[in-house]
JSON list of C-alpha atoms in Angstrom, two decimals:
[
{"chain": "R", "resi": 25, "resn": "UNK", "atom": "CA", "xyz": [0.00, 0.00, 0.00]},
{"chain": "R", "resi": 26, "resn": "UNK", "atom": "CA", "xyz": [1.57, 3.48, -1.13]},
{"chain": "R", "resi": 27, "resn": "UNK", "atom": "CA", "xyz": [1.08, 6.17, 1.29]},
{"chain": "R", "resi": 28, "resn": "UNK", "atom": "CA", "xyz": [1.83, 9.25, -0.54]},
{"chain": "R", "resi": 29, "resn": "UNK", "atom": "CA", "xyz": [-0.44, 12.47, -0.53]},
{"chain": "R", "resi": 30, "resn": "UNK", "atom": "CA", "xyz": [-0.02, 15.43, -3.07]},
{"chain": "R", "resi": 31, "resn": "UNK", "atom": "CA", "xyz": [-1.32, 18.55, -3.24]},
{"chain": "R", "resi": 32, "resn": "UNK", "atom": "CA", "xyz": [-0.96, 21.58, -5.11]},
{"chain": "R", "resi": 33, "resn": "UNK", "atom": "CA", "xyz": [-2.29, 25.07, -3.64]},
{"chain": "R", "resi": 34, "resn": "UNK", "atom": "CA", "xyz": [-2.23, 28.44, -5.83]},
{"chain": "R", "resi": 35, "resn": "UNK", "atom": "CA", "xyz": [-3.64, 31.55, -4.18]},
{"chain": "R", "resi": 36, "resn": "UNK", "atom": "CA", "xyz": [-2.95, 35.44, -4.62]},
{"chain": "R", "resi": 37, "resn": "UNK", "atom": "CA", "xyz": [-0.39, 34.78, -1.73]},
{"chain": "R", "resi": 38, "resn": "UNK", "atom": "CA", "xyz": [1.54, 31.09, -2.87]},
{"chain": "R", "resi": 39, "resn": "UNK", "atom": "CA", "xyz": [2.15, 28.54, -5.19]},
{"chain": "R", "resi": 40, "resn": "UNK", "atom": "CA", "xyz": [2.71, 25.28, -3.49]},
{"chain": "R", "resi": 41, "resn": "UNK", "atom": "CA", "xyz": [3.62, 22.03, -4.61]},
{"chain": "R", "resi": 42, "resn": "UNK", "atom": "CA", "xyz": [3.85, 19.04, -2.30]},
{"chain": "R", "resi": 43, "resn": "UNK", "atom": "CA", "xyz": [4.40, 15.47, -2.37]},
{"chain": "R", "resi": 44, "resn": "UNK", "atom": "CA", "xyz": [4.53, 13.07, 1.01]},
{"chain": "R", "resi": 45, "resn": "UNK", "atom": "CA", "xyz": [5.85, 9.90, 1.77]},
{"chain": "R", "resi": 46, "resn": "UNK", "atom": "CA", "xyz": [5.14, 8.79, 4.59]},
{"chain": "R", "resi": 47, "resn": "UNK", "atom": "CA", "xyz": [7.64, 5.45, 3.74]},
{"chain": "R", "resi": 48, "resn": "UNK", "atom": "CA", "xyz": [10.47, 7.18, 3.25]},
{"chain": "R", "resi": 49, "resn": "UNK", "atom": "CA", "xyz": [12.61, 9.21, 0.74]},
{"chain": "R", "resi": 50, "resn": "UNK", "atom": "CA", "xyz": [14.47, 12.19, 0.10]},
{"chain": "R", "resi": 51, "resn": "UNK", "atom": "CA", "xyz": [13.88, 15.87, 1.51]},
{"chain": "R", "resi": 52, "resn": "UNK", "atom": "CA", "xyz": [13.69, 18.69, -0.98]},
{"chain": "R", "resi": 53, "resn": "UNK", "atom": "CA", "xyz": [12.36, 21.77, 0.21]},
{"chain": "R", "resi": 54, "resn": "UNK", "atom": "CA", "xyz": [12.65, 25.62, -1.05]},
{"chain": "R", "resi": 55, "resn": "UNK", "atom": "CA", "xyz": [9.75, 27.81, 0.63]},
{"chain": "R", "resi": 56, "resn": "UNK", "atom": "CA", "xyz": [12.20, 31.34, 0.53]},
{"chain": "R", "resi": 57, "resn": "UNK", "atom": "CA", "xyz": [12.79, 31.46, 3.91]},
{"chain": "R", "resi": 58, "resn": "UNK", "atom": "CA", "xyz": [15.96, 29.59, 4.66]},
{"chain": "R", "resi": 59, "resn": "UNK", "atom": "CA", "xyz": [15.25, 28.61, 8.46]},
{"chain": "R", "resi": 60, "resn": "UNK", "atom": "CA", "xyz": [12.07, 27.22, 7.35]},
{"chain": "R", "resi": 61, "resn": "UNK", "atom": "CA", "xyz": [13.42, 24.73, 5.09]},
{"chain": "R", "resi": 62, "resn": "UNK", "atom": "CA", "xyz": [15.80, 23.99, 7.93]},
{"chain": "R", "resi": 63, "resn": "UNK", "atom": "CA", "xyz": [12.80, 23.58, 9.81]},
{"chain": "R", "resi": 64, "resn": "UNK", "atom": "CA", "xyz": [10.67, 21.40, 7.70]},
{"chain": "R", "resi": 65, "resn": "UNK", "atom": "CA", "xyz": [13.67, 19.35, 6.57]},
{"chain": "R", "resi": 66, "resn": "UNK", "atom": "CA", "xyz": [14.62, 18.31, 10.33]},
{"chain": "R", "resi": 67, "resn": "UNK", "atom": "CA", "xyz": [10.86, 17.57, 10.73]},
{"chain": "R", "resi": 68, "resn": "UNK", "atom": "CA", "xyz": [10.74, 15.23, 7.65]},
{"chain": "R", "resi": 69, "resn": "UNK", "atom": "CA", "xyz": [13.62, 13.45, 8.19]},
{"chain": "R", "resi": 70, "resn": "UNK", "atom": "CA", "xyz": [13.40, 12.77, 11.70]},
{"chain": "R", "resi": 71, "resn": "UNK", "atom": "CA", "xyz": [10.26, 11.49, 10.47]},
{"chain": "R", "resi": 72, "resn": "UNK", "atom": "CA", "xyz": [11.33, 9.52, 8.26]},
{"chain": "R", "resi": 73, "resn": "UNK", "atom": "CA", "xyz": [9.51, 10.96, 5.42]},
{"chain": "R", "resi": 74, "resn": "UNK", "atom": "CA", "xyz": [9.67, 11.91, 1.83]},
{"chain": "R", "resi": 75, "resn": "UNK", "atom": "CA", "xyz": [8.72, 15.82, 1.15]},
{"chain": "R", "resi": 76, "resn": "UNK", "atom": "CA", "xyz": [9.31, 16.90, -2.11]},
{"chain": "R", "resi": 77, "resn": "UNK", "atom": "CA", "xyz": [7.94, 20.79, -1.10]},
{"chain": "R", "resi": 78, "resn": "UNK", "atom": "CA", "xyz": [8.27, 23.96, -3.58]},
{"chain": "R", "resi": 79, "resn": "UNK", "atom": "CA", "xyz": [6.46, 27.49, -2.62]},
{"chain": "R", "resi": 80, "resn": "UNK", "atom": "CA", "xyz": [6.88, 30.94, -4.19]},
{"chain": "R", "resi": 81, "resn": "UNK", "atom": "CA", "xyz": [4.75, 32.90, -2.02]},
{"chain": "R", "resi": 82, "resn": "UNK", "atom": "CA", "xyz": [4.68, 36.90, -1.41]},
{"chain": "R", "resi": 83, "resn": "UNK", "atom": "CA", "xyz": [7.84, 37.37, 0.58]},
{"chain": "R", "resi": 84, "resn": "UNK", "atom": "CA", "xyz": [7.95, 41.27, 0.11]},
{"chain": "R", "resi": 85, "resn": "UNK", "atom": "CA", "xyz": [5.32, 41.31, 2.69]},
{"chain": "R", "resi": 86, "resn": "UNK", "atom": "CA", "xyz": [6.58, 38.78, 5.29]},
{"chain": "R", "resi": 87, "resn": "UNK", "atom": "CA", "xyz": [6.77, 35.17, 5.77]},
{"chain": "R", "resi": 88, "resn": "UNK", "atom": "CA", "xyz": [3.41, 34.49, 7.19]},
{"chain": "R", "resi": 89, "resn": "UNK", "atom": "CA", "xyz": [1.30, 33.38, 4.37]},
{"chain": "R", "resi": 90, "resn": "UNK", "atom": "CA", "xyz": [4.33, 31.72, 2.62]},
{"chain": "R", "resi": 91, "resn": "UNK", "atom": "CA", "xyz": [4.38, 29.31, 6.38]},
{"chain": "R", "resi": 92, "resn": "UNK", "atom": "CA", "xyz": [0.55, 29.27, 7.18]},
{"chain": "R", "resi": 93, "resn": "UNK", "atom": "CA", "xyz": [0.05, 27.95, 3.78]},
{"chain": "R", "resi": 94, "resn": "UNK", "atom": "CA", "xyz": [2.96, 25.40, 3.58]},
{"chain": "R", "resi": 95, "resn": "UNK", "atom": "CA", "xyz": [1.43, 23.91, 6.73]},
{"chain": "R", "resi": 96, "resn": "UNK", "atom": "CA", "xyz": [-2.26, 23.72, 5.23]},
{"chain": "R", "resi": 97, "resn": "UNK", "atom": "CA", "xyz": [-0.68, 21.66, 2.01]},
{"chain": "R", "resi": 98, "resn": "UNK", "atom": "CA", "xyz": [1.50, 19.79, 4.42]},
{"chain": "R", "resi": 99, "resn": "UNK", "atom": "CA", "xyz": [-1.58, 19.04, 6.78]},
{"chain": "R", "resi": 100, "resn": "UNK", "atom": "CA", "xyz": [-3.80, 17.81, 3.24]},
{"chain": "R", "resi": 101, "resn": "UNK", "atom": "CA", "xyz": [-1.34, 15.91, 1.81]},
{"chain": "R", "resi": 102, "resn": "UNK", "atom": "CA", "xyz": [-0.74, 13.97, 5.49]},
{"chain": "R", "resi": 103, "resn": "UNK", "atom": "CA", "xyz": [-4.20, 13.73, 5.10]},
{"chain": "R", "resi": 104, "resn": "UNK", "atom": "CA", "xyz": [-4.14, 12.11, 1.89]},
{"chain": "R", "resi": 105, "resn": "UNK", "atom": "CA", "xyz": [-1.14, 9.91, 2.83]},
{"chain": "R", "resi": 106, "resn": "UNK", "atom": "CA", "xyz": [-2.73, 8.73, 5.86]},
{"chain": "R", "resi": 107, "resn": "UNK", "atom": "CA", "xyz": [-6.38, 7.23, 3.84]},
{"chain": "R", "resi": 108, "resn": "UNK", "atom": "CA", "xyz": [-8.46, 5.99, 6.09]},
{"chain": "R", "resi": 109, "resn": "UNK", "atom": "CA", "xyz": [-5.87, 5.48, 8.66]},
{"chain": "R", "resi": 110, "resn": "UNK", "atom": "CA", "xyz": [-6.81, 2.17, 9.55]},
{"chain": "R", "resi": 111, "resn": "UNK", "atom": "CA", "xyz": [-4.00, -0.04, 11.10]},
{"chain": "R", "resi": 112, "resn": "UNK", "atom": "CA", "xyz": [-2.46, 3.06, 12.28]},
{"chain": "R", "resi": 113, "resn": "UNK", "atom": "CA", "xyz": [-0.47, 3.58, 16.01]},
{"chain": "R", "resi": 114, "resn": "UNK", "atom": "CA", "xyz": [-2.38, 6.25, 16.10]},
{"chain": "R", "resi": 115, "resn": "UNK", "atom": "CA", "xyz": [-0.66, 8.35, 19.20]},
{"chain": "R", "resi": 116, "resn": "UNK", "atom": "CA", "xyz": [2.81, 8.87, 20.17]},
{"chain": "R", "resi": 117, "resn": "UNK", "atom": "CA", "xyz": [5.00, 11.48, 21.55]},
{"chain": "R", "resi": 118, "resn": "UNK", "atom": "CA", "xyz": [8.63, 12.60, 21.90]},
{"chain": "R", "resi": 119, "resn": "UNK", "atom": "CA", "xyz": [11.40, 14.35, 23.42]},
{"chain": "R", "resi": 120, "resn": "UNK", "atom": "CA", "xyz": [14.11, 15.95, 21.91]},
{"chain": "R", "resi": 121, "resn": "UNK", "atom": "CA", "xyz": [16.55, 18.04, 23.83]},
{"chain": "R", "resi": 122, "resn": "UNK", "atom": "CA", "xyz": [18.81, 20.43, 21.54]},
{"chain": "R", "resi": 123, "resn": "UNK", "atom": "CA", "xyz": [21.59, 21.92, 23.84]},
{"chain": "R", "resi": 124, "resn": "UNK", "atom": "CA", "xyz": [19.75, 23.98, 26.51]},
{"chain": "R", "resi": 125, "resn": "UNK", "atom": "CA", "xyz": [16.30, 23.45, 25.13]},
{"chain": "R", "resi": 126, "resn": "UNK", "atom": "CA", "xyz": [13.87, 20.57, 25.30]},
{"chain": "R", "resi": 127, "resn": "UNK", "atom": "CA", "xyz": [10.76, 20.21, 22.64]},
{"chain": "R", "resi": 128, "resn": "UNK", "atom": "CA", "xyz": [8.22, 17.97, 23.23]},
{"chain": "R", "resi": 129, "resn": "UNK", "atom": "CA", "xyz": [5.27, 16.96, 21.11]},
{"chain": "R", "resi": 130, "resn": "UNK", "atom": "CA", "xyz": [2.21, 14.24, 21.45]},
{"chain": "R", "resi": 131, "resn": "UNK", "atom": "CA", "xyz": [0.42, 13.41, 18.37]},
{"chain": "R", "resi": 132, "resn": "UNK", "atom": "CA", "xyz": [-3.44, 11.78, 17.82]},
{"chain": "R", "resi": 133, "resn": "UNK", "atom": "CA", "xyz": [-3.92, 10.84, 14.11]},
{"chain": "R", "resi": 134, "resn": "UNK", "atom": "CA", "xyz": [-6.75, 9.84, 14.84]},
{"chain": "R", "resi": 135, "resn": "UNK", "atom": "CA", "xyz": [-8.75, 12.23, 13.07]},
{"chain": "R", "resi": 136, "resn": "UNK", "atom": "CA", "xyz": [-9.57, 14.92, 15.28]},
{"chain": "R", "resi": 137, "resn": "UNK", "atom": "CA", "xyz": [-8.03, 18.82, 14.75]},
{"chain": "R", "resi": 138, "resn": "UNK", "atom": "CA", "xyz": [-6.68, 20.46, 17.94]},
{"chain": "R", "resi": 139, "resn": "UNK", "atom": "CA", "xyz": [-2.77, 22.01, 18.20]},
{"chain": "R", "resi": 140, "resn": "UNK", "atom": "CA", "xyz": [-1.76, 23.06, 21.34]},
{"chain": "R", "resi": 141, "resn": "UNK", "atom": "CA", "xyz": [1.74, 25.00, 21.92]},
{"chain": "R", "resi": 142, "resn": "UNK", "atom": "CA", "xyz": [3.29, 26.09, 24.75]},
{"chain": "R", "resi": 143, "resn": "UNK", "atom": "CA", "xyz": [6.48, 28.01, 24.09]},
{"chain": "R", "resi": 144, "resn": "UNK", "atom": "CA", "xyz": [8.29, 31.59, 25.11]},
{"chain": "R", "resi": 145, "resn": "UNK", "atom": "CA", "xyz": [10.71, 32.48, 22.03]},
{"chain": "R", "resi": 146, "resn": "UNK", "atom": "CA", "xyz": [13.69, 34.38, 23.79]},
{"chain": "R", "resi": 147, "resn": "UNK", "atom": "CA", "xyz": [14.62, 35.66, 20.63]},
{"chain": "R", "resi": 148, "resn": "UNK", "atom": "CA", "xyz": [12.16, 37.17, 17.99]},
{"chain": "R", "resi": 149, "resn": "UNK", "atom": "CA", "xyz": [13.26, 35.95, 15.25]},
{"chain": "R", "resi": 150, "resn": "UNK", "atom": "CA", "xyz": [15.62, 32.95, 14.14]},
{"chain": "R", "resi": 151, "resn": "UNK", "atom": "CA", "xyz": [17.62, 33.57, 11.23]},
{"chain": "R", "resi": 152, "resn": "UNK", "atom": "CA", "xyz": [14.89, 34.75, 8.59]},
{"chain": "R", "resi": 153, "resn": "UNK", "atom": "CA", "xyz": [12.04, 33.51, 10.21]},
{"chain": "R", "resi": 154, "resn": "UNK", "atom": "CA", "xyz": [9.64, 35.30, 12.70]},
{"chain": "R", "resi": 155, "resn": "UNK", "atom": "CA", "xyz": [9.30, 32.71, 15.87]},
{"chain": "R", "resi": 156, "resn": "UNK", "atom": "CA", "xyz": [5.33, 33.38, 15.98]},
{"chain": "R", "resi": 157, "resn": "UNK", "atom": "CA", "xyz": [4.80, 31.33, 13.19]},
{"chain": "R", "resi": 158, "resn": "UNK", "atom": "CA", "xyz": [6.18, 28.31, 14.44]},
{"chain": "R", "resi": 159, "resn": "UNK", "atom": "CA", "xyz": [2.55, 28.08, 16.02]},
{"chain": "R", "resi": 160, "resn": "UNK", "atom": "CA", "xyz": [1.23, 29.23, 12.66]},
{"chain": "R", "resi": 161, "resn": "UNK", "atom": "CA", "xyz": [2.52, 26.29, 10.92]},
{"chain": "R", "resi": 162, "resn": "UNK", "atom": "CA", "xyz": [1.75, 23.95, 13.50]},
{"chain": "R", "resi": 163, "resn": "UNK", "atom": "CA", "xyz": [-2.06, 25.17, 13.70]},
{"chain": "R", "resi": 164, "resn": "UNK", "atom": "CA", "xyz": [-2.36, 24.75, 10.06]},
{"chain": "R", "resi": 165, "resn": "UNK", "atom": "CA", "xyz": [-0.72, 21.35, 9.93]},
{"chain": "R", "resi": 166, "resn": "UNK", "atom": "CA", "xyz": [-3.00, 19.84, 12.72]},
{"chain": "R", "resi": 167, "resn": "UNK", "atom": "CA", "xyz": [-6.44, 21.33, 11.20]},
{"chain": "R", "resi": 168, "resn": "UNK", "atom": "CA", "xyz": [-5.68, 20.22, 7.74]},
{"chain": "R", "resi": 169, "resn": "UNK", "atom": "CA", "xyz": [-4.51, 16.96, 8.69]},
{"chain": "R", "resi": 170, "resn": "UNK", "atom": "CA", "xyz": [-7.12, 16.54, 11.23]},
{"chain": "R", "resi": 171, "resn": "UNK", "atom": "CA", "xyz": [-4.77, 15.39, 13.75]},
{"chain": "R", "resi": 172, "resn": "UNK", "atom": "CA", "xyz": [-3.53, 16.85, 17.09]},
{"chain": "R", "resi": 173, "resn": "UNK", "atom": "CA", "xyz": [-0.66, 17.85, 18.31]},
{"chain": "R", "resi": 174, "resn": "UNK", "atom": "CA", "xyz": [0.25, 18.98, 21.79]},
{"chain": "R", "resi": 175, "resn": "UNK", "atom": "CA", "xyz": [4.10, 21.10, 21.82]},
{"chain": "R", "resi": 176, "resn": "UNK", "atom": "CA", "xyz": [5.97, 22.47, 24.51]},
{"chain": "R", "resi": 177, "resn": "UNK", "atom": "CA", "xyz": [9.57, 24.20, 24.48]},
{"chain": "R", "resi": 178, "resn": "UNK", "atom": "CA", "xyz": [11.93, 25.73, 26.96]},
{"chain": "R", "resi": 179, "resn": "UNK", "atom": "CA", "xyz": [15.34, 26.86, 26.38]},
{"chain": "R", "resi": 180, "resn": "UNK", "atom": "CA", "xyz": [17.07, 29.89, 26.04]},
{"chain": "R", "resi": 181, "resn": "UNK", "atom": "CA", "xyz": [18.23, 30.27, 22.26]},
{"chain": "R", "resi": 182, "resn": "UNK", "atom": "CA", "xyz": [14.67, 30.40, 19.60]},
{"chain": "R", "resi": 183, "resn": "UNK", "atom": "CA", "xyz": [16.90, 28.23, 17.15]},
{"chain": "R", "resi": 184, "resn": "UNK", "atom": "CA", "xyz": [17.37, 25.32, 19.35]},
{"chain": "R", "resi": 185, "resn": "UNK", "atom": "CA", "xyz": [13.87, 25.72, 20.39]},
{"chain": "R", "resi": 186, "resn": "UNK", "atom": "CA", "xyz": [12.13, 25.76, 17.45]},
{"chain": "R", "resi": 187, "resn": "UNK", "atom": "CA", "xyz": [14.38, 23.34, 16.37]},
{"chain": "R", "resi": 188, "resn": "UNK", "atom": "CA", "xyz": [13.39, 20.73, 18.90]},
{"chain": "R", "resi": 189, "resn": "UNK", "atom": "CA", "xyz": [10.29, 20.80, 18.52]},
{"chain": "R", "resi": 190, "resn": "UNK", "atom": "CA", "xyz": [10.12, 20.22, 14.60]},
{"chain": "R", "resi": 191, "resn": "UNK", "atom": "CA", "xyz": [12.28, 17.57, 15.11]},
{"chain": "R", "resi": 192, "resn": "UNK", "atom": "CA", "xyz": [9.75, 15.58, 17.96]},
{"chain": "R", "resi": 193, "resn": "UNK", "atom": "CA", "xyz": [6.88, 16.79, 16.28]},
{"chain": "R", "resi": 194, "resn": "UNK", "atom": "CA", "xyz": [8.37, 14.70, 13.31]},
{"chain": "R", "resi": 195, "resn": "UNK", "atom": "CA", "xyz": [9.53, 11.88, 15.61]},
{"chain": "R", "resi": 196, "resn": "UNK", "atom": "CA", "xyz": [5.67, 11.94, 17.34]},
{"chain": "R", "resi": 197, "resn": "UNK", "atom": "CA", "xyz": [4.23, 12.20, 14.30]},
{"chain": "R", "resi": 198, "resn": "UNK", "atom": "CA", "xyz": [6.14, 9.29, 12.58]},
{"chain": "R", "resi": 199, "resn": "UNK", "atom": "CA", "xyz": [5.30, 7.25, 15.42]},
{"chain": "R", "resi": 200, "resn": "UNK", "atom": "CA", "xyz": [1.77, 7.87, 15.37]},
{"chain": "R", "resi": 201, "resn": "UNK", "atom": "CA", "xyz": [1.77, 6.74, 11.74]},
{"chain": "R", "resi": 202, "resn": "UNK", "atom": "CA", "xyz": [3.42, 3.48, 11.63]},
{"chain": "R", "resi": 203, "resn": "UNK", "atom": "CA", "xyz": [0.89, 0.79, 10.69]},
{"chain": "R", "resi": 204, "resn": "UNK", "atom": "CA", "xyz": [1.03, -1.97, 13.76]},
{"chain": "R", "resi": 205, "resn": "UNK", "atom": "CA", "xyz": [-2.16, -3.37, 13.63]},
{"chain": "R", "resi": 206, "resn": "UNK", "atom": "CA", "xyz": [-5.09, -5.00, 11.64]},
{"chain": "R", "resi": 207, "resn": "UNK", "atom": "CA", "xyz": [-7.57, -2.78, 13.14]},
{"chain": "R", "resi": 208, "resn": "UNK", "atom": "CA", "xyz": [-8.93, 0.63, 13.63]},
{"chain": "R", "resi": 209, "resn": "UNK", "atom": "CA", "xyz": [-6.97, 2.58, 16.58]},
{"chain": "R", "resi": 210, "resn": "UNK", "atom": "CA", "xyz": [-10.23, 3.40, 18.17]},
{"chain": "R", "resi": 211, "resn": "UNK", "atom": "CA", "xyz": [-12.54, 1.69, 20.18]},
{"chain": "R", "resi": 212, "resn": "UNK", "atom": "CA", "xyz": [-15.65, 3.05, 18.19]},
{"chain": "R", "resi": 213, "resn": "UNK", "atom": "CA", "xyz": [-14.33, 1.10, 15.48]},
{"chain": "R", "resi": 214, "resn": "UNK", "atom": "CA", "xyz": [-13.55, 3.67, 12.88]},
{"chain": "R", "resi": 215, "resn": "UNK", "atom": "CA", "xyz": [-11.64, 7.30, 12.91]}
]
């Protein structure tokens, strides 16, 4: 069974482009903001996943649509990858300490939108990215996916932060995702 989701996603704001692989495969990512590909590359292949990701979105103004819409195209095409999700973990969660900081992140799959984050950026920014969209992304990755995700990170340094939780987001999520069972995760029977 291949467990890929695409999705394409043109507005006046972005053009996205997005293929998942939730088996595996390479990381290529260019959004225009070069700690965001950071970002979404240490999610994916902590994961374990394949993201082939391209967006041209309206980076004169700022990075926020360019991030809030990578993260609904992400969110669809986990969506997409995930089917019915039958067979699935279904919930997991992880640690991931980077230097001084420590990211945590609990994932349902299970077909139910809520994101939760609870994190003070030191810093304002990291690099090019502004560190109030890290709950941007994260929002529009659970709703579109219809999964939740519960994040917390404390540290010092909004690099190693962010960083850490990305990376156990990815770690939760892949988790989450592997298929272990015959059934439905769910004692209702279906997700």
């Amino acid at each position: 069974m291949s467990r890929i989701g695409k999705v394409t996603r043109t507005t006046r704001e972005t053009d996205i482009s997005c293929s998942l692989c939730l088996d595996g495969g390479a990381q290529s990512i260019e959004t225009g903001i070069g700690f965001f590909d950071h970002m979404l590359t240490a999610l994916s292949f902590h994961a374990g996943w394949g993201l082939d990701l391209s967006c041209k979105g309206d980076l004169r103004v700022d990075g926020h649509h360019t991030v809030e819409d990578v993260g609904i195209s992400l969110g669809k095409a986990l969506a997409g990858a995930l089917g019915d999700r039958r067979g699935i973990e279904r919930f997991a969660h992880a640690y991931v300490p980077m230097d001084e900081a420590l990211g945590f992140a609990a994932a349902d799959m299970g077909g139910r939108a809520y994101m939760s984050v609870e994190a003070e950026f030191p810093q304002s920014t990291a690099g090019d990215f502004d560190s109030c969209l890290v709950a941007e992304f994260f929002r529009a990755l659970a709703a579109n996916a219809n999964i939740t995700l519960h994040l917390k990170a404390e540290g010092a340094n909004t690099h190693h932060m962010a960083e850490a939780l990305f990376k156990a987001a990815g770690r939760a999520m892949s988790s989450a995702c592997r298929v272990t069972r015959e059934d439905t995760a769910s004692t209702k029977g279906v997700l």
